PDB file of C-alpha atoms in Angstrom:
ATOM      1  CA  UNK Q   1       0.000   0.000   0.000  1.00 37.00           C
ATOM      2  CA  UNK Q   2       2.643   2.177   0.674  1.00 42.00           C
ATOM      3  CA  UNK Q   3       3.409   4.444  -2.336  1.00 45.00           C
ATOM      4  CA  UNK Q   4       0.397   3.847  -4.099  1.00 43.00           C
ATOM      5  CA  UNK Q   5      -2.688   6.047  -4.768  1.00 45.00           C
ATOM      6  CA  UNK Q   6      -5.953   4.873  -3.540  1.00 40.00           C
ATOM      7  CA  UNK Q   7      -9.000   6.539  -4.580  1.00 42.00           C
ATOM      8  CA  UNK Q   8     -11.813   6.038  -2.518  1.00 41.00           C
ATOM      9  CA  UNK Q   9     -15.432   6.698  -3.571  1.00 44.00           C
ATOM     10  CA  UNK Q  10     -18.933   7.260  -1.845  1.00 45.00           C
ATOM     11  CA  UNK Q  11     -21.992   5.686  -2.634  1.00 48.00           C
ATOM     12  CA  UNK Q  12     -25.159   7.231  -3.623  1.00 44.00           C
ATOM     13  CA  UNK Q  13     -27.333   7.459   0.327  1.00 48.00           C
ATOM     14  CA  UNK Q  14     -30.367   5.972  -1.924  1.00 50.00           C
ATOM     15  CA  UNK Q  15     -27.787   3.067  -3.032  1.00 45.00           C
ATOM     16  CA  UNK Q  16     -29.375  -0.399  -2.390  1.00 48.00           C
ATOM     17  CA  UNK Q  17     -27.100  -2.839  -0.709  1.00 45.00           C
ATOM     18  CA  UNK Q  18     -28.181  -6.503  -1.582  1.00 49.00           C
ATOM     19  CA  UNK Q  19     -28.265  -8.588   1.589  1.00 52.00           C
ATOM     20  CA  UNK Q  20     -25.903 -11.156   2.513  1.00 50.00           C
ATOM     21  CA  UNK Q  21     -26.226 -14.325   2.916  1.00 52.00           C
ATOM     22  CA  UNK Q  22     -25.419 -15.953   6.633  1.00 55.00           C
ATOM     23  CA  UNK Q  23     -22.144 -17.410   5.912  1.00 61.00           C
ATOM     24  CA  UNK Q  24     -21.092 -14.200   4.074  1.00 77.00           C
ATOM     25  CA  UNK Q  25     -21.689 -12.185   6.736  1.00 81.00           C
ATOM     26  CA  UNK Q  26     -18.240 -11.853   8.856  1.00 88.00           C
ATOM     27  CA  UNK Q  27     -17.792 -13.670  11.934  1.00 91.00           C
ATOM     28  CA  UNK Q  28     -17.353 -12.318  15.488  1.00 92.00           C
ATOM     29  CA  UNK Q  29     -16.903 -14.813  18.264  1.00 93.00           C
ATOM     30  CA  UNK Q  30     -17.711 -12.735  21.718  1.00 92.00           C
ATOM     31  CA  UNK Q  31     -15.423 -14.601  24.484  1.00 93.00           C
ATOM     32  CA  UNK Q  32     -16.866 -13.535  28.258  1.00 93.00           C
ATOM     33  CA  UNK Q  33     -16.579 -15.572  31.545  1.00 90.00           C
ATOM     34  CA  UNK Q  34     -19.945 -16.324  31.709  1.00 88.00           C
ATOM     35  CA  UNK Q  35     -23.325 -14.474  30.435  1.00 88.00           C
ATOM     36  CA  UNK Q  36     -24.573 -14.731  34.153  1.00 88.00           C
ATOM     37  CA  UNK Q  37     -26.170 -11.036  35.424  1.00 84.00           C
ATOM     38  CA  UNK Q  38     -23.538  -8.352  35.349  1.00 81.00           C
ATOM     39  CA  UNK Q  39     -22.819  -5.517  33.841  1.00 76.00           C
ATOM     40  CA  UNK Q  40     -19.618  -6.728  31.288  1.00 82.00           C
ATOM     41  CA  UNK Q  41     -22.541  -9.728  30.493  1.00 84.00           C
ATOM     42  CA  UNK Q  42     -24.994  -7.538  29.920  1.00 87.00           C
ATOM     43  CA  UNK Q  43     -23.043  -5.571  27.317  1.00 85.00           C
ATOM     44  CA  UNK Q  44     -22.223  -8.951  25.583  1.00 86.00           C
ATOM     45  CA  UNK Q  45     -26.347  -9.601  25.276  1.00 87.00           C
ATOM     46  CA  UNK Q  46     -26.329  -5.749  23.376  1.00 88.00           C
ATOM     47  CA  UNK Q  47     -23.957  -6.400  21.497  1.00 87.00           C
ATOM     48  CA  UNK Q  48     -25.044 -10.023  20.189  1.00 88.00           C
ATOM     49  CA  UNK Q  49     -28.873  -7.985  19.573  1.00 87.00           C
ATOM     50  CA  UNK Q  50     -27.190  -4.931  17.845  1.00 89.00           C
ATOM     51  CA  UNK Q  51     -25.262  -6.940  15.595  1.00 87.00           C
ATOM     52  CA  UNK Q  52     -26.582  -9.873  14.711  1.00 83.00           C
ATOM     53  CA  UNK Q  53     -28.210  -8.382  11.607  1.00 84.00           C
ATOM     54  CA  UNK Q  54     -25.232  -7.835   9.982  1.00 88.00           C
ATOM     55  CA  UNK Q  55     -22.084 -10.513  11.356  1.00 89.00           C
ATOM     56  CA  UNK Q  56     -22.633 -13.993  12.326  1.00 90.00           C
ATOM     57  CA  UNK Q  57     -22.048 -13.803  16.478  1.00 92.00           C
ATOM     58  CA  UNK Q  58     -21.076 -16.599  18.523  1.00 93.00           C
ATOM     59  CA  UNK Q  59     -20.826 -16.635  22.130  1.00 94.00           C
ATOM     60  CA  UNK Q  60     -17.383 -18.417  24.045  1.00 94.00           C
ATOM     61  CA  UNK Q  61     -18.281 -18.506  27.668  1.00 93.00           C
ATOM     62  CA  UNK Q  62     -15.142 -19.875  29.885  1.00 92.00           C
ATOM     63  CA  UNK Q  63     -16.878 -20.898  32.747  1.00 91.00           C
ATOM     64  CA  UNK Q  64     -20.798 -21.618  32.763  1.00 90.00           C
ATOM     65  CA  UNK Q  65     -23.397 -20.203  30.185  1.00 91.00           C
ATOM     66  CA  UNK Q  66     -25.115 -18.479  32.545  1.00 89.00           C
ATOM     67  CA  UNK Q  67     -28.547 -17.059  32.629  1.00 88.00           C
ATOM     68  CA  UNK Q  68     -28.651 -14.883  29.986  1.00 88.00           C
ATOM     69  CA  UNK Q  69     -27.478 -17.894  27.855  1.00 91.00           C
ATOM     70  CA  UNK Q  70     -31.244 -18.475  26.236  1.00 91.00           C
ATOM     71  CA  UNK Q  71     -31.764 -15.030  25.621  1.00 89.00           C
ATOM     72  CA  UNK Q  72     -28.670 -15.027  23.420  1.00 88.00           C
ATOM     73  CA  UNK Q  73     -29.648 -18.415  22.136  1.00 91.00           C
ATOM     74  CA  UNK Q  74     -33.433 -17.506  21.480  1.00 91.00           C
ATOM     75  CA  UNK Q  75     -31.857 -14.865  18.603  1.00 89.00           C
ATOM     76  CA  UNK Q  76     -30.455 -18.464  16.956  1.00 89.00           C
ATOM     77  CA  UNK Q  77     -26.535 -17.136  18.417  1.00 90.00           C
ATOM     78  CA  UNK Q  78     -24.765 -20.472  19.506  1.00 91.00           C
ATOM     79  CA  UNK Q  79     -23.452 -20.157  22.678  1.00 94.00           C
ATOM     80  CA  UNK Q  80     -20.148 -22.687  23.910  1.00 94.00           C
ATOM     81  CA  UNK Q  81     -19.603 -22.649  28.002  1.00 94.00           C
ATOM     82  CA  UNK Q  82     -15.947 -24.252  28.202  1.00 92.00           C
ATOM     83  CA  UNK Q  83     -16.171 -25.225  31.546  1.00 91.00           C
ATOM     84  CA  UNK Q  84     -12.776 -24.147  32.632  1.00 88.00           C
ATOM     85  CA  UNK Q  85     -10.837 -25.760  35.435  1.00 87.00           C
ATOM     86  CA  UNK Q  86      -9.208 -23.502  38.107  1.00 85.00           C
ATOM     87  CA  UNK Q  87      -5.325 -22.453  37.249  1.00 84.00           C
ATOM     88  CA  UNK Q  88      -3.555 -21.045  34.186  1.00 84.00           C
ATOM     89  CA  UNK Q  89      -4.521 -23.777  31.598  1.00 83.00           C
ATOM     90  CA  UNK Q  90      -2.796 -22.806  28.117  1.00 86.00           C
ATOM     91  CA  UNK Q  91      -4.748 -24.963  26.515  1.00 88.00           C
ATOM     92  CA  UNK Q  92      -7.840 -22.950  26.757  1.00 89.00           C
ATOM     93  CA  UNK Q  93      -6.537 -20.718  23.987  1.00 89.00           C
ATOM     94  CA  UNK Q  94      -6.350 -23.504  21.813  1.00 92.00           C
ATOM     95  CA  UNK Q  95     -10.007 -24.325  22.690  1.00 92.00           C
ATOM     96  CA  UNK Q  96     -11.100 -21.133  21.745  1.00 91.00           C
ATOM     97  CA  UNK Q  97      -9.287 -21.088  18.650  1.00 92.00           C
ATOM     98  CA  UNK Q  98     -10.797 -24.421  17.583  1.00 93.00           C
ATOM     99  CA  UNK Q  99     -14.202 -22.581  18.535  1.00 93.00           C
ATOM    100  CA  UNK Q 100     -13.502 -19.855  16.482  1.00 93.00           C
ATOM    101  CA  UNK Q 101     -12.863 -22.012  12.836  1.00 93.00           C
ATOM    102  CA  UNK Q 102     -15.528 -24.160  14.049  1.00 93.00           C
ATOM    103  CA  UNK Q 103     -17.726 -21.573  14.002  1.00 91.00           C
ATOM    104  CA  UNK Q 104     -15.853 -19.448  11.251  1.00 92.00           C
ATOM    105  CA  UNK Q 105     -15.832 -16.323  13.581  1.00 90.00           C
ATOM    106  CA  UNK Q 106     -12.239 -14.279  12.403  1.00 90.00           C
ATOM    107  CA  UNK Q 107     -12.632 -11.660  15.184  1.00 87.00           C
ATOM    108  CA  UNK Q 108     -12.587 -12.502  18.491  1.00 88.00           C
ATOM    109  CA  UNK Q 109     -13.564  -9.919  21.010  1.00 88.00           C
ATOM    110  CA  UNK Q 110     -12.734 -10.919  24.426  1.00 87.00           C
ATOM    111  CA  UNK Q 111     -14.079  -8.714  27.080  1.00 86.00           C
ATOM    112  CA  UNK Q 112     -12.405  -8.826  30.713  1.00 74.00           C
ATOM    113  CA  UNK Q 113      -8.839  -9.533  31.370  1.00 66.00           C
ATOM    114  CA  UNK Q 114      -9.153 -13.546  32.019  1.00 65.00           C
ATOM    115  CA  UNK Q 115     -10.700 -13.888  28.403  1.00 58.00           C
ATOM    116  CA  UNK Q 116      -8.036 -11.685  27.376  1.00 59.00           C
TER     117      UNK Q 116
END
């Protein structure tokens, strides 16, 4: 890119945008602790609402589901509790990388440090 001129253009505001189709939608796998009632949780359930429309969300839970789990499920988002043991375990990052081609999510947002 460096060097070279890129001309960017605008669309027309009455342009029509065909919709996509599920699997061409990008993917965005949401890693939390759990989607029990809290405030980091609850920001997780927005987000899943707000942008379901246009990515294909997934939801990586570490510990338990949690109660907001069916809500997130009920919008047809998949939603994986990994059960995690107590104690640094590196192999959880290989878990959630096998969750994340499994369900063909390229961004992973973790919120929280332990996620992180």
């Amino acid at each position: 890119m460096f060097g070279q001129q890129v001309t960017l253009t605008t669309r027309s505001p009455r342009a029509v945008v065909p919709a996509m189709r599920p699997l061409d939608r990008p993917g965005v796998l949401q890693v939390v602790l759990t989607l029990a009632a809290g405030g980091t949780e609850r920001l997780v359930l927005e987000i899943c609402k707000a942008l379901d429309a246009q990515f294909r969300i997934a939801v990586c839970a570490l510990d338990d589901a949690g109660v907001w789990a069916d809500e997130v499920r009920d919008r047809g988002i998949e939603v994986v509790a990994l059960s995690r043991q107590p104690g640094f375990r590196p192999s959880l990052g290989y878990r959630i990388a096998r969750l994340a081609r499994q369900t063909r999510c390229s961004v992973v947002h973790c919120h929280h440090y332990s996620p992180f």
